[in-house]
Structures are given as C-alpha cells and as structure tokens.
Short mmCIF file of C-alpha atoms in Angstrom, two decimals:
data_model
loop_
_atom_site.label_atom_id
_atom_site.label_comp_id
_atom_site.label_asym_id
_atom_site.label_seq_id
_atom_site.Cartn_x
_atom_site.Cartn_y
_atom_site.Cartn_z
CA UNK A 1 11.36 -76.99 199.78
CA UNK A 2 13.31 -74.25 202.22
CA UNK A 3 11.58 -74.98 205.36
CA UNK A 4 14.86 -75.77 206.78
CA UNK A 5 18.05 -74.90 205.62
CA UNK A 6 21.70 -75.71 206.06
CA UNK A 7 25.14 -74.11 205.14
CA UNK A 8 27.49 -75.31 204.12
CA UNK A 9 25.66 -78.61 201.99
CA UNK A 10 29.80 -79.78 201.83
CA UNK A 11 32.51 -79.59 204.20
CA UNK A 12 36.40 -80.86 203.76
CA UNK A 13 38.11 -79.91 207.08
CA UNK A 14 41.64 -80.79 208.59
CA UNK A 15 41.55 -81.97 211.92
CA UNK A 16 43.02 -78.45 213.64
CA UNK A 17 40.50 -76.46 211.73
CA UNK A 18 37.55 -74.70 213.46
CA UNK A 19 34.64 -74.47 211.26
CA UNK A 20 30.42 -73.68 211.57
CA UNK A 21 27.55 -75.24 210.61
CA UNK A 22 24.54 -73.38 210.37
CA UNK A 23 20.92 -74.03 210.24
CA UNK A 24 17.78 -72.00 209.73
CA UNK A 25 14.29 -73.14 209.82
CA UNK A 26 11.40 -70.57 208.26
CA UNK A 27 8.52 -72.85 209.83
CA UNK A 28 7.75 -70.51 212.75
CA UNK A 29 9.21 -73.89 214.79
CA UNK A 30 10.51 -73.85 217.97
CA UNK A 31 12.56 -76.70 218.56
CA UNK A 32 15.35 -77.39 216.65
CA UNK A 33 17.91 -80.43 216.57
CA UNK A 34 21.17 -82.01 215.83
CA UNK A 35 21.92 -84.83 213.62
CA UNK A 36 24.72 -87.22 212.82
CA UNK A 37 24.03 -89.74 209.94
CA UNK A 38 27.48 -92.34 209.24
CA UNK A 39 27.51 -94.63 206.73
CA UNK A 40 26.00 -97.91 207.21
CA UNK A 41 24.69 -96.75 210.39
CA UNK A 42 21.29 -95.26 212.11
CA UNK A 43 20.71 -91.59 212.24
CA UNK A 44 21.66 -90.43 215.77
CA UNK A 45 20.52 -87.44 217.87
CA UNK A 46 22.74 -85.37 218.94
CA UNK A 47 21.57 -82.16 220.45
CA UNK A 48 17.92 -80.75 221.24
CA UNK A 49 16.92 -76.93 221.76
CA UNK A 50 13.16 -76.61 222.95
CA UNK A 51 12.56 -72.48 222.87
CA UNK A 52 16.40 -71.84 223.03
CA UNK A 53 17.11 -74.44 225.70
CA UNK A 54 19.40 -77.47 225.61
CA UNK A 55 16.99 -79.85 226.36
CA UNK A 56 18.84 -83.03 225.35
CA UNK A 57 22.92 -83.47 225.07
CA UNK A 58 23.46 -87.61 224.06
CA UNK A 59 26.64 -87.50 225.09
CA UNK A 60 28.02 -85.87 222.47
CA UNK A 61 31.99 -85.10 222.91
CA UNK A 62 32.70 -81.62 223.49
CA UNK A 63 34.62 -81.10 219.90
CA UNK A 64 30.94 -80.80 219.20
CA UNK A 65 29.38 -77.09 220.61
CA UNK A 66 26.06 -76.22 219.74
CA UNK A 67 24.64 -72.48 219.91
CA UNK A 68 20.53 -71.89 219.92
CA UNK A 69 20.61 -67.77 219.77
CA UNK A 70 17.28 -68.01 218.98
CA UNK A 71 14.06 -70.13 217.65
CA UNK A 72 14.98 -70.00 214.18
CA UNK A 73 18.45 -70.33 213.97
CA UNK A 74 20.71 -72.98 215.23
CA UNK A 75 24.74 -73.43 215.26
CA UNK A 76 26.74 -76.63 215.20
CA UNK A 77 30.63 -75.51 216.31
CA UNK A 78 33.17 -77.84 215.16
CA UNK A 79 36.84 -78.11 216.25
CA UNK A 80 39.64 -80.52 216.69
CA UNK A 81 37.54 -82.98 214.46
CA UNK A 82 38.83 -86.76 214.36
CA UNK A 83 38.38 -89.01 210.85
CA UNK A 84 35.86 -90.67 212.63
CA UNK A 85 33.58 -87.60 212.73
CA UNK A 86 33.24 -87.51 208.63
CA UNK A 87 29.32 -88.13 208.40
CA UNK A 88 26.19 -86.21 207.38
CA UNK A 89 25.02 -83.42 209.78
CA UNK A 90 21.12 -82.96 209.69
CA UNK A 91 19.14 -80.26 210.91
CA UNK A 92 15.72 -80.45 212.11
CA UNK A 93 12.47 -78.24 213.72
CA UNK A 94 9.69 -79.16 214.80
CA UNK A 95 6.69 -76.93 216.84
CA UNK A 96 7.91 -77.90 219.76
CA UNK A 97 10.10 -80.36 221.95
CA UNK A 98 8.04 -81.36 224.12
CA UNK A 99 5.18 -83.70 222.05
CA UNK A 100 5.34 -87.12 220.93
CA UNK A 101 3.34 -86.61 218.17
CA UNK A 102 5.34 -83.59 216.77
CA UNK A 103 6.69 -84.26 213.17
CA UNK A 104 10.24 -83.11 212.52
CA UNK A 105 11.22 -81.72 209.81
CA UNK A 106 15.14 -82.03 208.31
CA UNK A 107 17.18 -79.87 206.36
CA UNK A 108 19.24 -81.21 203.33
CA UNK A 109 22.41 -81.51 205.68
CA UNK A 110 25.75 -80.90 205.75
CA UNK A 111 28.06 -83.95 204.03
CA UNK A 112 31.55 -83.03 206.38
CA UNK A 113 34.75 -84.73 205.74
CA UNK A 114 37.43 -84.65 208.17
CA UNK A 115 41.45 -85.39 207.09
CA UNK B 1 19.97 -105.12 221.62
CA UNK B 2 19.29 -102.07 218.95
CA UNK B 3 16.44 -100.22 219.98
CA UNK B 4 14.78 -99.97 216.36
CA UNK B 5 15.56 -103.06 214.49
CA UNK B 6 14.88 -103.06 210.73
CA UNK B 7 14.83 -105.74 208.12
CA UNK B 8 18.55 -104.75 206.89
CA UNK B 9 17.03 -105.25 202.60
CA UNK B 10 18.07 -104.77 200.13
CA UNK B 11 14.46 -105.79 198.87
CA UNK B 12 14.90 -105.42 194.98
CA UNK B 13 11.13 -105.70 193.34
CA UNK B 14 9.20 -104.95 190.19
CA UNK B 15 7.54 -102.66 189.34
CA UNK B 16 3.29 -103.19 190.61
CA UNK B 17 4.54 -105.92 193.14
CA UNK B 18 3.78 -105.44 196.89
CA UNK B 19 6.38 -105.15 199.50
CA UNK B 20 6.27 -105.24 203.14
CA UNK B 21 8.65 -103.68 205.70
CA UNK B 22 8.78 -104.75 209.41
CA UNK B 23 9.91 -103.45 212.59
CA UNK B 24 10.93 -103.61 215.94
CA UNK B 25 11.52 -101.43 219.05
CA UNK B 26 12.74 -102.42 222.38
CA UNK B 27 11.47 -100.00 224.40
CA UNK B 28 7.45 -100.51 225.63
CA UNK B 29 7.08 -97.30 226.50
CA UNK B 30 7.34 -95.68 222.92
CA UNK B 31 4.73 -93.49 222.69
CA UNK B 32 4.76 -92.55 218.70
CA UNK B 33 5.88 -94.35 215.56
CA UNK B 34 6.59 -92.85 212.34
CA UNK B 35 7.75 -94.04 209.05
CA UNK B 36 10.12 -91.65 206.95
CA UNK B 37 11.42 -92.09 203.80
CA UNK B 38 15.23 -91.18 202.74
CA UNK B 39 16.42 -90.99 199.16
CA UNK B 40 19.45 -91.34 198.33
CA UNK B 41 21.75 -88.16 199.28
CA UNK B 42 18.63 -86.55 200.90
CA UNK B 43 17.06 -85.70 203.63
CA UNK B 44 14.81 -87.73 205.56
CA UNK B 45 11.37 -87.14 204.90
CA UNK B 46 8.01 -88.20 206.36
CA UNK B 47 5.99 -90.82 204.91
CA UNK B 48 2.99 -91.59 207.49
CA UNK B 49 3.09 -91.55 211.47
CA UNK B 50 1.91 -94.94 212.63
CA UNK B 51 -1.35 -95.30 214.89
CA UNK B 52 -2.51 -98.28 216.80
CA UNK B 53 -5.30 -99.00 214.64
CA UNK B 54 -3.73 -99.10 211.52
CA UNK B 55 -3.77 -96.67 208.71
CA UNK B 56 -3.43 -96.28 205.00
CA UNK B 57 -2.61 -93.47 202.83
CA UNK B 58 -3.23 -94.53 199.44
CA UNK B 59 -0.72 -97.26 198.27
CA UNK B 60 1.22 -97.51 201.72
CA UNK B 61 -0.67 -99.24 204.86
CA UNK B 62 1.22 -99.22 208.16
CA UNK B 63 0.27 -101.15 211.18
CA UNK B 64 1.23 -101.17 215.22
CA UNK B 65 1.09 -104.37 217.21
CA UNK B 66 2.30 -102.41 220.62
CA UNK B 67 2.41 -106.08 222.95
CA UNK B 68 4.76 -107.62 220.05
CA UNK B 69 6.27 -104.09 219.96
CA UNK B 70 6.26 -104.41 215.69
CA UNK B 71 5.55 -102.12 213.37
CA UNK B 72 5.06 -102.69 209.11
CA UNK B 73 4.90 -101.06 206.13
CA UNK B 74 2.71 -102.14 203.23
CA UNK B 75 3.34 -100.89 199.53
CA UNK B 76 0.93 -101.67 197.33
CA UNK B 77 1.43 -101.43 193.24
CA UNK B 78 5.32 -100.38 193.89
CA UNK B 79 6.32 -97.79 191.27
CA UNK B 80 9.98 -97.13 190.23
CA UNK B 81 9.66 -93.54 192.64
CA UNK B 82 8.97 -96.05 195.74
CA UNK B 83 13.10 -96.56 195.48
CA UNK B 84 14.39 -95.39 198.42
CA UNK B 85 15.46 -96.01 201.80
CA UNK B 86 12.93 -96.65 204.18
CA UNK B 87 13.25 -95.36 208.07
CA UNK B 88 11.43 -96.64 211.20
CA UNK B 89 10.87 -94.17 213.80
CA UNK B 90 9.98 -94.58 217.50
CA UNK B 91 9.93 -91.64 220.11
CA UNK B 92 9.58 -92.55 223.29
CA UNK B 93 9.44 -90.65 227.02
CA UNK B 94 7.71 -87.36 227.49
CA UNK B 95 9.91 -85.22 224.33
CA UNK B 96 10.60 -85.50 220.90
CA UNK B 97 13.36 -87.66 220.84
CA UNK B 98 13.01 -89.59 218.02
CA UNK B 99 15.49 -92.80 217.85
CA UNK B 100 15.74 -94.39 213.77
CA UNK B 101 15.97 -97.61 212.57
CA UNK B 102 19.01 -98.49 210.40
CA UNK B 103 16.69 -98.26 207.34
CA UNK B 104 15.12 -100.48 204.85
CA UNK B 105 16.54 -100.08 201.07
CA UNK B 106 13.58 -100.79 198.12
CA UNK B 107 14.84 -100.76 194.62
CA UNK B 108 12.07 -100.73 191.97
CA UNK B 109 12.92 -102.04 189.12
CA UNK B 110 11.08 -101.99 185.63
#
C-alpha cells in the first residue's frame, strides 16, 4: 500500500544533528498526525494538523517541530535529540480531525536512533 | 491508572483454537473504539471499529459493554497469519484523538 508514506524508513542521528522526517499521504485526507511508538510502551500522539492547523500539541518538548505546509504533506523537525527519543515515528491521515468515527490511516514509520 | 488497559499476553495458541482479547478504558466519555492490528516491524493497521451492539467480521467478533467500560476481541479458528500484535483503541472528546492500548501479542503456532 502507498496511501501514506514516510522518509526516511531508518534514522541513526547524533544528538547535535538536525535532521527531517517527512510524510505524505495520497488519500485526498486532511488531517494528518504525529506518532511516537517506544519499545514496550503504547503508541503516543504527538501532534495533530486538521486542514493545516495544529489542532493538538501533547506536550511534546520543543526538540520536536512539526510543519503542516499543506493537506498532504507533513514535516516532523528534529534537533538536539536525547537517547531517550530513539523510537518509531508514525505518520497518519485521516478525512478529517474533527470525527470520532474517522479511521486513521499510518504510514510504515520512521525507526530513529539517537547516540 | 492507564487509560487503555490491555491484557499484557503473550497468548501463544494453536492453530483453529479461539482466543479472546479484553479491554479497558478509563475514560466514560469515549465516544469510538477500534481494534487495530500491528505486525511485527509494521504499521498499525485496522482490524474492525467496535459498536455498541456488537459486531463480527468473519472469524473476529468484537463487543462494547460501555457501563463496565470493556471492550473484547473474539478469534475464531486462529490461523498462523492471526500472529500479531493486537491494539485497543479508544477516542474520546469531540476530535480524533485516538489514545492505544499497550497491545495484545497472539502467536499462532502449528
């Protein structure tokens, strides 16, 4: 499936680096979200655009800097990265932000290691 | 208190046995329930969204008991594919926000 993307699928970064991750969903979708998935632990939600808009921020620390430029595209800015931070990045869409009922769809993710 | 506690597994089974899954959320004003499945090194995926008055989709049953705030998972005939993790979903409030369980793990085994 390429409903959603994500670049790059693998990650190693030092903790001064400044590195992307990009997303791209081809659903005609327009929300989009932010994933973190650590081992032995729950996926958590990180950041929510609804038509370009931060709708949702959970207190995510601002290493972390998301960019919506538009509907289909979504950016995950990374710098000064701690250990802790090595996880699984997920991307997902969905029709909109706004419904309980909408399903979301993920991309394959981004495995990022940190040193 | 989590707010989607899972039974932590792993549930190691044959092949053709049934398994069941079970859930719960804190929060009584969750509006949706889903279940996805995650293999391993994958994406999550979605397996069935959850309604109040039950509902099948060929092997896998789920059901939503909203005043004991539990959801389950029934898999019927379990083949070897079942094997994966197995995520409980709740969104709650007015927008998508979807909050996982920590998962389920199902190995099928011949």
């Amino acid at each position: 499936e390429t409903g959603v993307t994500q670049t790059p699928r693998h990650l190693v970064m030092g903790m001064t680096n400044k590195k992307s991750l990009k997303c791209e969903q081809h659903l005609g979708h327009n929300a989009m979200y932010w994933y973190k998935q650590s081992a032995k632990k729950p996926l958590e939600l990180m950041f929510v655009y609804n038509f370009k808009e931060q709708t949702e921020n959970n207190s995510v620390p601002s290493r972390f800097s998301p960019e919506c430029p538009n509907s289909s595209h979504l950016f995950l800015h990374l710098h000064t990265l701690q250990p802790e931070d090595s996880a699984l990045y997920l991307c997902a869409s969905s029709r909109e932000g706004s419904g309980a009922q909408e399903t979301q769809y993920f991309g394959p993710g981004t495995r990022l290691l940190v040193l | 208190r989590k707010e989607v506690e899972q039974d932590p597994g792993p549930f190691n089974v044959p092949e053709g046995a049934t398994v069941a899954f079970n859930c719960t959320y804190s929060n009584s004003a969750s509006q949706s329930f889903f279940w996805y499945r995650q293999d391993c090194r994958k994406e999550p995926k979605l397996l069935m969204s959850v309604y109040s008055s039950g509902n099948e989709d060929g092997r896998f049953t789920a059901q939503l008991n909203r005043a004991s705030q539990y959801i389950s998972l029934l898999i019927r005939d379990s083949k070897l594919s079942d094997s994966a993790t197995y995520l409980c979903v709740v969104n709650h409030g007015g927008y998508n926000k979807l909050i996982f369980g920590a998962g389920t793990r199902l190995a099928v085994h011949p």
